[in-house]
Tab-separated table of C-alpha atoms in Angstrom:
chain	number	residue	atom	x	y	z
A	175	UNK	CA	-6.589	-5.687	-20.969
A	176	UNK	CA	-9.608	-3.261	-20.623
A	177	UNK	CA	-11.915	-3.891	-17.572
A	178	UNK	CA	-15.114	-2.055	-16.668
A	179	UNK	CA	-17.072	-2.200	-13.732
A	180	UNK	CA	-20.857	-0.898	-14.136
A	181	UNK	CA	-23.134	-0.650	-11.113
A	182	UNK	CA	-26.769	-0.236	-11.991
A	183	UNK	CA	-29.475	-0.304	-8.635
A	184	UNK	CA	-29.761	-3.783	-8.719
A	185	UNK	CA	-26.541	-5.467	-9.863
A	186	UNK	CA	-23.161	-5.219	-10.800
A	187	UNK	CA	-21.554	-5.871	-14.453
A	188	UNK	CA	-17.711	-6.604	-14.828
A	189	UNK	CA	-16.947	-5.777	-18.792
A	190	UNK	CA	-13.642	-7.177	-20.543
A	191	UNK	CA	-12.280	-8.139	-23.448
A	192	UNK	CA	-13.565	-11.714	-23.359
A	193	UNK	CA	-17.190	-10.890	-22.216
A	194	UNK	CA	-19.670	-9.298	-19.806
A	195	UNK	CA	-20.280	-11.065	-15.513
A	196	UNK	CA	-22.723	-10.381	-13.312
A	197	UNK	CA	-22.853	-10.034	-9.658
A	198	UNK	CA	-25.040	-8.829	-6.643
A	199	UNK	CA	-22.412	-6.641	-5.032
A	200	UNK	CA	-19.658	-4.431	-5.400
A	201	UNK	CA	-17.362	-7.054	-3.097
A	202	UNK	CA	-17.961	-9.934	-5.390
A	203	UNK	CA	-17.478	-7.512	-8.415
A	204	UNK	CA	-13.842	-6.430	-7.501
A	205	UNK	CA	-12.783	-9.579	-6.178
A	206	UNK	CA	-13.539	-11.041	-9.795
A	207	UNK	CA	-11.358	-8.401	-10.756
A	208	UNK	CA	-8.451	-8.797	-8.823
A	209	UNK	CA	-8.875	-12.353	-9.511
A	210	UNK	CA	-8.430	-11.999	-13.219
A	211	UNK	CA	-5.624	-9.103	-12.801
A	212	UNK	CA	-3.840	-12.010	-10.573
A	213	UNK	CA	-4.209	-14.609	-13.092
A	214	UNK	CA	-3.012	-12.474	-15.947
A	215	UNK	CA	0.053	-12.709	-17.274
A	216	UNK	CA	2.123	-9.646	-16.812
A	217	UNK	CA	3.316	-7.248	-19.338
A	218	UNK	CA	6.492	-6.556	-18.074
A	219	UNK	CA	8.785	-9.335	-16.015
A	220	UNK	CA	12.481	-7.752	-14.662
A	221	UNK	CA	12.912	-5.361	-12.336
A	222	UNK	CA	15.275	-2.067	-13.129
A	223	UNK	CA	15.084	0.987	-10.651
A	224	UNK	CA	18.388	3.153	-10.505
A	225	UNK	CA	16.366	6.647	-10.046
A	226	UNK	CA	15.277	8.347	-7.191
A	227	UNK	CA	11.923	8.250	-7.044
A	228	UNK	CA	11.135	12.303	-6.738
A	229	UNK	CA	13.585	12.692	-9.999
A	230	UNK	CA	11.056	9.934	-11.819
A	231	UNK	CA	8.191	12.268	-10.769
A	232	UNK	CA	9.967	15.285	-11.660
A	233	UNK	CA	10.804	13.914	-15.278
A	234	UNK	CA	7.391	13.157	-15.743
A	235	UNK	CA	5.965	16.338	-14.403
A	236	UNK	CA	8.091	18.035	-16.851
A	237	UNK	CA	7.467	16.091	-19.939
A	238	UNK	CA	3.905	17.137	-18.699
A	239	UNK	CA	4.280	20.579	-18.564
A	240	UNK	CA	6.236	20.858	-21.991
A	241	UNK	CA	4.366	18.673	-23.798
A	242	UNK	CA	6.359	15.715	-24.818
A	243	UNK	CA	6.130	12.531	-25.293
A	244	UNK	CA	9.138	11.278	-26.997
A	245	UNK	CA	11.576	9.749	-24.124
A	246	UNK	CA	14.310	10.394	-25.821
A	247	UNK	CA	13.543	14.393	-26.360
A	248	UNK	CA	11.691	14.099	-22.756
A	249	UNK	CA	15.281	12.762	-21.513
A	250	UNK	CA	17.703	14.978	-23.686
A	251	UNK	CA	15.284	18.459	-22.483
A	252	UNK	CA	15.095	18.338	-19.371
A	253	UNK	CA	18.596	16.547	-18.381
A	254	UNK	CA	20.209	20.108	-20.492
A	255	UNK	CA	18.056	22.291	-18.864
A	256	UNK	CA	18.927	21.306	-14.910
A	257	UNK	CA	22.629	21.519	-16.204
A	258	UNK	CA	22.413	17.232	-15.817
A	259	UNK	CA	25.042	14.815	-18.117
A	260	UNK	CA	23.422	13.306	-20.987
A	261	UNK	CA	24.762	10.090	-19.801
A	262	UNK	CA	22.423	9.533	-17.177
A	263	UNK	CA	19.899	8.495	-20.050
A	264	UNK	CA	21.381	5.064	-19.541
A	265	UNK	CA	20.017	4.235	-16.106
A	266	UNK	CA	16.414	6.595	-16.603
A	267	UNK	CA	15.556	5.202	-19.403
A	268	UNK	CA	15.671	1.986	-18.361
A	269	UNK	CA	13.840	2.726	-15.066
A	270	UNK	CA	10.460	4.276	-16.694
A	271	UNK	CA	10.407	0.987	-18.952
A	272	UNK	CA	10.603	-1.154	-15.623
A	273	UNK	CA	7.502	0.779	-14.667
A	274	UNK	CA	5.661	0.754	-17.558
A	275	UNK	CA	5.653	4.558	-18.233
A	276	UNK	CA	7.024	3.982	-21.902
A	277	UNK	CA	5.349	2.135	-24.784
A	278	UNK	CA	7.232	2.214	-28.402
A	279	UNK	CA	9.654	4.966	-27.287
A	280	UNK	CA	6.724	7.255	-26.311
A	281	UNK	CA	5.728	7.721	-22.610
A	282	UNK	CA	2.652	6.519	-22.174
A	283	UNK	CA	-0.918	8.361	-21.465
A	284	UNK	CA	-0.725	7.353	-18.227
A	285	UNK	CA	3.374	8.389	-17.344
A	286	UNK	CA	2.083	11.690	-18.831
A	287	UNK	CA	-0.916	11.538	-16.335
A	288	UNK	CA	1.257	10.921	-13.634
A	289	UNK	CA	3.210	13.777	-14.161
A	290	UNK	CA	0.487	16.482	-14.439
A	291	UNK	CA	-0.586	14.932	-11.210
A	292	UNK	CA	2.144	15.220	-9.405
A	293	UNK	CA	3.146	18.615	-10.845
A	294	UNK	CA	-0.642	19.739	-9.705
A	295	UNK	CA	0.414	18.482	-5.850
A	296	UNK	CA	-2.347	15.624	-6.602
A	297	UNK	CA	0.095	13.046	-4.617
A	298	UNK	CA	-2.530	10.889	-3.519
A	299	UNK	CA	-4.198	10.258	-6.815
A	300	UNK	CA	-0.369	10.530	-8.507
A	301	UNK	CA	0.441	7.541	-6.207
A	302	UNK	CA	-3.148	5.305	-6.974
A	303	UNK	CA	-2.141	5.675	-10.860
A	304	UNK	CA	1.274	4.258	-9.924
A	305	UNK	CA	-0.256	1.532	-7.934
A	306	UNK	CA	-2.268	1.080	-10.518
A	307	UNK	CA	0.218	0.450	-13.066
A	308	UNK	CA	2.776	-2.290	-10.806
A	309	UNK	CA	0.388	-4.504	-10.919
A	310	UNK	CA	1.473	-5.065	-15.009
A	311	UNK	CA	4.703	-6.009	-13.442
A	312	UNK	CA	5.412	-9.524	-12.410
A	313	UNK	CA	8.615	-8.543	-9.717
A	314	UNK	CA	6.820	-5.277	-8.298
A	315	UNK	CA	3.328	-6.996	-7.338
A	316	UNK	CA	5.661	-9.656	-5.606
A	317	UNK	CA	7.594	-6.986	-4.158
A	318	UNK	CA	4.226	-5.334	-2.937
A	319	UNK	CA	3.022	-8.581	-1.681
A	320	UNK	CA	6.354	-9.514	0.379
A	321	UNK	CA	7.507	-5.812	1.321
A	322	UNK	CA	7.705	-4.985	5.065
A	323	UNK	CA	7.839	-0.925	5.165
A	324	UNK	CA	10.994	0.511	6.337
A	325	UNK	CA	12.904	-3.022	5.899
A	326	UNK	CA	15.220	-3.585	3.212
A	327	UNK	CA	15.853	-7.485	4.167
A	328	UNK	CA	12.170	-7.911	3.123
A	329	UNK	CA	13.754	-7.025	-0.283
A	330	UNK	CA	16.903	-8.758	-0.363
A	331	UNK	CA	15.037	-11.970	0.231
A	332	UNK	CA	13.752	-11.803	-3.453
A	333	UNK	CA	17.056	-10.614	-5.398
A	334	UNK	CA	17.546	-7.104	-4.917
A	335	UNK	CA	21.270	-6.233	-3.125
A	336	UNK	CA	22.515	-2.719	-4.960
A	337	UNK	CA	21.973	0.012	-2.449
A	338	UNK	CA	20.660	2.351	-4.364
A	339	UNK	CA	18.506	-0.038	-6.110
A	340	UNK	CA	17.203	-0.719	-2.553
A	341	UNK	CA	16.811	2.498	-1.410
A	342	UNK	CA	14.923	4.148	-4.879
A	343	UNK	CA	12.718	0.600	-4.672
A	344	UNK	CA	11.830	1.411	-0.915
A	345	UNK	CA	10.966	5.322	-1.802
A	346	UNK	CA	8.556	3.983	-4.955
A	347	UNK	CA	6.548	1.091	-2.370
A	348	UNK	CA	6.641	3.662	0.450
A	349	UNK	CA	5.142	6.473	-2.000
A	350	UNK	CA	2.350	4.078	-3.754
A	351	UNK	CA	1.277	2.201	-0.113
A	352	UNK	CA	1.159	5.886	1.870
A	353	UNK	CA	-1.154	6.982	-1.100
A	354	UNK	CA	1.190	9.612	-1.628
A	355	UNK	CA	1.430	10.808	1.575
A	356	UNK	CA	5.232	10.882	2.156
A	357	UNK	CA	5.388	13.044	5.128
A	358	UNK	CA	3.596	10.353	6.961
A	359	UNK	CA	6.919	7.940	6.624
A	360	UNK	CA	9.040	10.099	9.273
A	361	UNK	CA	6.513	9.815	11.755
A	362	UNK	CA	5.544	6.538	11.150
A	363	UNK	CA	9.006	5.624	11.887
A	364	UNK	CA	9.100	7.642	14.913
A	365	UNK	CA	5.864	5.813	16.274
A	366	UNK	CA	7.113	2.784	16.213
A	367	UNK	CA	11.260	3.272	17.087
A	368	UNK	CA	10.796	5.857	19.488
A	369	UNK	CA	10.418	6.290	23.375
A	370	UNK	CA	8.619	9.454	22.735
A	371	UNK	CA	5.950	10.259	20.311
A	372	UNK	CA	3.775	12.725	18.646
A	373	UNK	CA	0.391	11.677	17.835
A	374	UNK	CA	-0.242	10.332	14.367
A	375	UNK	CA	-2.152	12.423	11.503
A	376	UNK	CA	-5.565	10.447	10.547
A	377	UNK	CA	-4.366	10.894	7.270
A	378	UNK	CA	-1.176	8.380	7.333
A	379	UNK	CA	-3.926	6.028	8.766
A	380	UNK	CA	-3.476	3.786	5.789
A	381	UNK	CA	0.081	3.517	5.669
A	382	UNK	CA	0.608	3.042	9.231
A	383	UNK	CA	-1.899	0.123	9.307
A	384	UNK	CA	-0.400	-1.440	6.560
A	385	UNK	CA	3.056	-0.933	7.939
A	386	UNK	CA	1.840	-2.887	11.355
A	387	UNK	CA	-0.096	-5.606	9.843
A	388	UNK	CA	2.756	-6.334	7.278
A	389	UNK	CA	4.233	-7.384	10.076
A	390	UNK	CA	1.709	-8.993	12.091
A	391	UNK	CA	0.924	-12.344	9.824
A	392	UNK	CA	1.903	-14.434	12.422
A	393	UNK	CA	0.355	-17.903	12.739
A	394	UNK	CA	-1.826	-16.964	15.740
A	395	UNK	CA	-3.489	-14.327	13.393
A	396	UNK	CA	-4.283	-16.659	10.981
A	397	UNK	CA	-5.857	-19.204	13.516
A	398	UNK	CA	-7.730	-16.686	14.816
A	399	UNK	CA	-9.562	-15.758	11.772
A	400	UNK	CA	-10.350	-19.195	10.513
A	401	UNK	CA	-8.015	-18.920	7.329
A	402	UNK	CA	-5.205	-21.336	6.249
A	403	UNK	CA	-1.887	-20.456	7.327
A	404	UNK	CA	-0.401	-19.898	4.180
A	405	UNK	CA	-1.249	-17.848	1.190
A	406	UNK	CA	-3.000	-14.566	2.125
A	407	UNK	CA	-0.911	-11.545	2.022
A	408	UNK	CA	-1.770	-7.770	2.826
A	409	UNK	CA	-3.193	-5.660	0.131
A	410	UNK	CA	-4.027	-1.615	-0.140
A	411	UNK	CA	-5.966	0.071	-2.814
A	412	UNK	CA	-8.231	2.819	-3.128
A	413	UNK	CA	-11.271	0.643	-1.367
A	414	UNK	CA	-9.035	0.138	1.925
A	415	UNK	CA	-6.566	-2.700	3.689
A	416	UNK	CA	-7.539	-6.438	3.250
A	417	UNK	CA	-5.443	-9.306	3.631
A	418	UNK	CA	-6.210	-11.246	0.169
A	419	UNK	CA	-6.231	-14.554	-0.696
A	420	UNK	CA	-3.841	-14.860	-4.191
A	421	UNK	CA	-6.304	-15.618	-7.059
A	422	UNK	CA	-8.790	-12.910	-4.790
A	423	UNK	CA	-11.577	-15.192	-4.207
A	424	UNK	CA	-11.517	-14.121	-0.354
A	425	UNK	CA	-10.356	-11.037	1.480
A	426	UNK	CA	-10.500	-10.274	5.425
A	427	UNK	CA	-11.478	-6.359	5.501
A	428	UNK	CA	-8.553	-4.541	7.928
A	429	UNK	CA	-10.566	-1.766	10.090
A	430	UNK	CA	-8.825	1.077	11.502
A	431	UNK	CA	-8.536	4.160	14.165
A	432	UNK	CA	-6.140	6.522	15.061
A	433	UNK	CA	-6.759	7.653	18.641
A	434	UNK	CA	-4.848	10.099	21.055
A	435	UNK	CA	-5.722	9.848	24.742
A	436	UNK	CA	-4.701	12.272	26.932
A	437	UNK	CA	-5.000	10.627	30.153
A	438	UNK	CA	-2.936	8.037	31.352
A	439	UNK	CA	-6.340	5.252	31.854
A	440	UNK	CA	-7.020	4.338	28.623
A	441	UNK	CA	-8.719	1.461	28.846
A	442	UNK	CA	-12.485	2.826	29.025
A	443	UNK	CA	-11.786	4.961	26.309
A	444	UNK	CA	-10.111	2.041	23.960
A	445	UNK	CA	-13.317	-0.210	25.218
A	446	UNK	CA	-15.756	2.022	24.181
A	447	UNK	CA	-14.171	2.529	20.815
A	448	UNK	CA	-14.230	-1.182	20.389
A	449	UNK	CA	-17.514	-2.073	21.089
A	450	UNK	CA	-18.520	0.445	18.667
A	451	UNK	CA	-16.657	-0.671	15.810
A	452	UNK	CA	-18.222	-3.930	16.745
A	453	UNK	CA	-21.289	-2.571	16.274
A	454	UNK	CA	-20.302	-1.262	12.854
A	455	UNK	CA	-19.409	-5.170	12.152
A	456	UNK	CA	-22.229	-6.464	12.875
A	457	UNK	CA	-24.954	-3.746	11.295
A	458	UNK	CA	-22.608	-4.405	7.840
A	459	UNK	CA	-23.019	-8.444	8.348
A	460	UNK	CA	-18.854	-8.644	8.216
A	461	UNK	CA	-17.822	-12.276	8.786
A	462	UNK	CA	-14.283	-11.613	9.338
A	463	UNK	CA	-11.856	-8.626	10.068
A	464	UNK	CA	-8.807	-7.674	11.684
A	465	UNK	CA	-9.006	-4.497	13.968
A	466	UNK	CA	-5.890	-2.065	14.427
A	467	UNK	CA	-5.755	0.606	16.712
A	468	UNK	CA	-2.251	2.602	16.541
A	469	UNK	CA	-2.814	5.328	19.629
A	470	UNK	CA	-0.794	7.202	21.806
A	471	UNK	CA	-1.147	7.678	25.541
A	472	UNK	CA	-0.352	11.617	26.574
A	473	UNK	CA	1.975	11.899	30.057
A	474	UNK	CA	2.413	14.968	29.579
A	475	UNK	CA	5.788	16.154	27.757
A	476	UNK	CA	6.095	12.273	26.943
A	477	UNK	CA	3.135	10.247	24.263
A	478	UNK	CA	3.678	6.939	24.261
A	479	UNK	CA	2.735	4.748	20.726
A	480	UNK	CA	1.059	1.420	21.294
A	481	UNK	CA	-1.162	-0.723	19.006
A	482	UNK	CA	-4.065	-2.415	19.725
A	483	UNK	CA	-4.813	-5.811	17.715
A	484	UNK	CA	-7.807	-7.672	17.425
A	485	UNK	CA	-9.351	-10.456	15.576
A	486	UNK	CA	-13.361	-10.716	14.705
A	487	UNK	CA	-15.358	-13.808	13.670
A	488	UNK	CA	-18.772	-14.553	13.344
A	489	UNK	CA	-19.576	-12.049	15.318
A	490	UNK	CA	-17.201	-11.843	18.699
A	491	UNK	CA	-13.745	-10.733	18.906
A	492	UNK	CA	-11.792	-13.461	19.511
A	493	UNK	CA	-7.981	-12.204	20.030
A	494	UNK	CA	-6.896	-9.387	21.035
A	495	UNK	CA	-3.435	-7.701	22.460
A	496	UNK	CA	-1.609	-4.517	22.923
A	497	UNK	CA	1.422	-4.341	20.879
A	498	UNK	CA	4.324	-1.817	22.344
A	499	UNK	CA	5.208	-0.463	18.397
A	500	UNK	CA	8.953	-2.002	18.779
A	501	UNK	CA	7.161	-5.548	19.828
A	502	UNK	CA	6.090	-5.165	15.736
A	503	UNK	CA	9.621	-4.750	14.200
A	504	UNK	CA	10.519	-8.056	15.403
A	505	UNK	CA	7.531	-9.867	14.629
A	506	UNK	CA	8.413	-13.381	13.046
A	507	UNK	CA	6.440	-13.286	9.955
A	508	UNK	CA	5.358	-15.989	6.695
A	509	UNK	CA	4.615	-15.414	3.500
């Protein structure tokens, strides 16, 4: 399905294969969208991952760089020249097709896309084009929907048991929710298992949100907001973190800082960020949103993670609570 989204000065045109729809914003534009990417049927319906994910890249990169297309030449090349068994077609081939990256024995426009991105360091756009592409499969937009970062049992619970089929499925969601940004999963990790910890980039920002609020769909939250308890899950894409209702007729904007304080009061600090943000709110007429705050508290040769959650609706804040980051491993979740 082709879609195209065409903003003039005074509205917005969503252009597919079955017609043209107007709208006033940009908002009510893309949640069309995701409504009719949600409805679609999907191309592709199993689930096959046996590769790790930086040898997937590395293929494609290299089919890239050579200029081939065929996956069986792609596969035969470069498996000779790293000195790998030709046997190993078996399980790679098999793999791209779960993703989508091959289309009549040819990798696709986009697989070949991927791989000049990634082989240019692009990561973050690399990682969008992936993101892109699992939504045309049925398993790994409910595996986006139901993962909880860094927790396997959030993948069991929907079929998957091999090891390394958990492990190379982890490294793929991690990769396309941390827009690429791997080297934000080690201290991500770190911020919310350790006693001690460094101060989080800005730039992991997404993934770290994502990470806490994956795990923070607790009942309360959802009474808080206004919203039925059931049936909005988190979502990231290029435009940010929302929790979405399933056919994308509603979404809840997430809103985020990273903050380091380096003295041990941090509540005036954390206030005054908070009121401003709730200024931000208001001046943008934003119903509903959820606010996290992942910051760390400096004592010296010690930083201590902690989250700050809060809740806004028509208006006011109306919830709010400091997590300790281990509080948010254990939170009891729904789906």
């Amino acid at each position: 399905m082709k879609i195209e989204l065409l903003v003039s000065e005074n509205e917005v045109t969503v252009v597919t294969n079955d017609g043209k729809a107007m709208f006033k914003s940009v908002d009510d534009a893309l949640a069309y969208i995701r409504s009719i990417v949600n409805s679609s049927e999907c191309i592709r319906n199993s689930w096959y991952v046996r590769v790790p994910l930086m040898r997937i890249l590395d293929i494609l990169a290299y089919a890239s760089d050579k200029g081939l297309r065929g996956v069986k030449e792609v596969l035969v090349s470069y498996l000779r020249s790293n000195g790998l068994s030709e046997s190993n077609i078996r399980v790679i081939e098999p793999t791209l097709q779960a993703l989508g990256l091959v289309n009549n024995g040819e990798l696709t426009e986009d697989a070949v896309r991927i791989g000049e991105l990634f082989r240019k360091g692009l990561l973050t756009e690399c990682a969008r084009l992936m993101m892109k592409m699992a939504y045309g499969n049925c398993v790994l937009r409910n595996l986006l929907i139901n993962y909880k970062p860094g927790n396997p049992e959030s993948l069991k619970a929907i079929g998957l048991k091999r090891r390394d089929e958990l492990n190379y499925t982890m490294q793929l969601l991690d990769f396309m929710i941390s827009g690429g940004l791997i080297n934000c999963i080690e201290p991500v990790n770190e911020f919310l298992h350790s006693k001690c910890s460094k101060p989080i980039c800005k730039c992991c920002g997404n993934y770290l949100t994502y990470y806490i609020l994956s795990r923070l769909l607790s009942v309360k939250l959802f009474d808080y907001l206004d919203l039925p308890r059931l049936g909005y899950s988190p979502v990231i894409s290029s435009e940010g973190i929302f929790l979405m209702h399933p056919n994308g007729s509603d979404k809840v904007p997430v809103v985020s800082r990273i903050i380091e304080f380096n003295q041990a009061n941090y509540t005036p600090g954390l206030r005054e960020l908070v009121d401003s943000i709730e200024q931000e709110l208001k001046r943008s007429n934003v119903n509903r949103a959820v606010l996290i705050i992942p910051f760390t508290v400096n004592y010296g040769d010690c930083s201590i993670g902690k989250v700050y959650v809060s809740t806004y609706l028509k208006g006011i804040f109306t919830y709010a609570k400091i997590y300790d980051p281990h509080e948010l491993t254990g939170e009891l979740t729904i789906n």
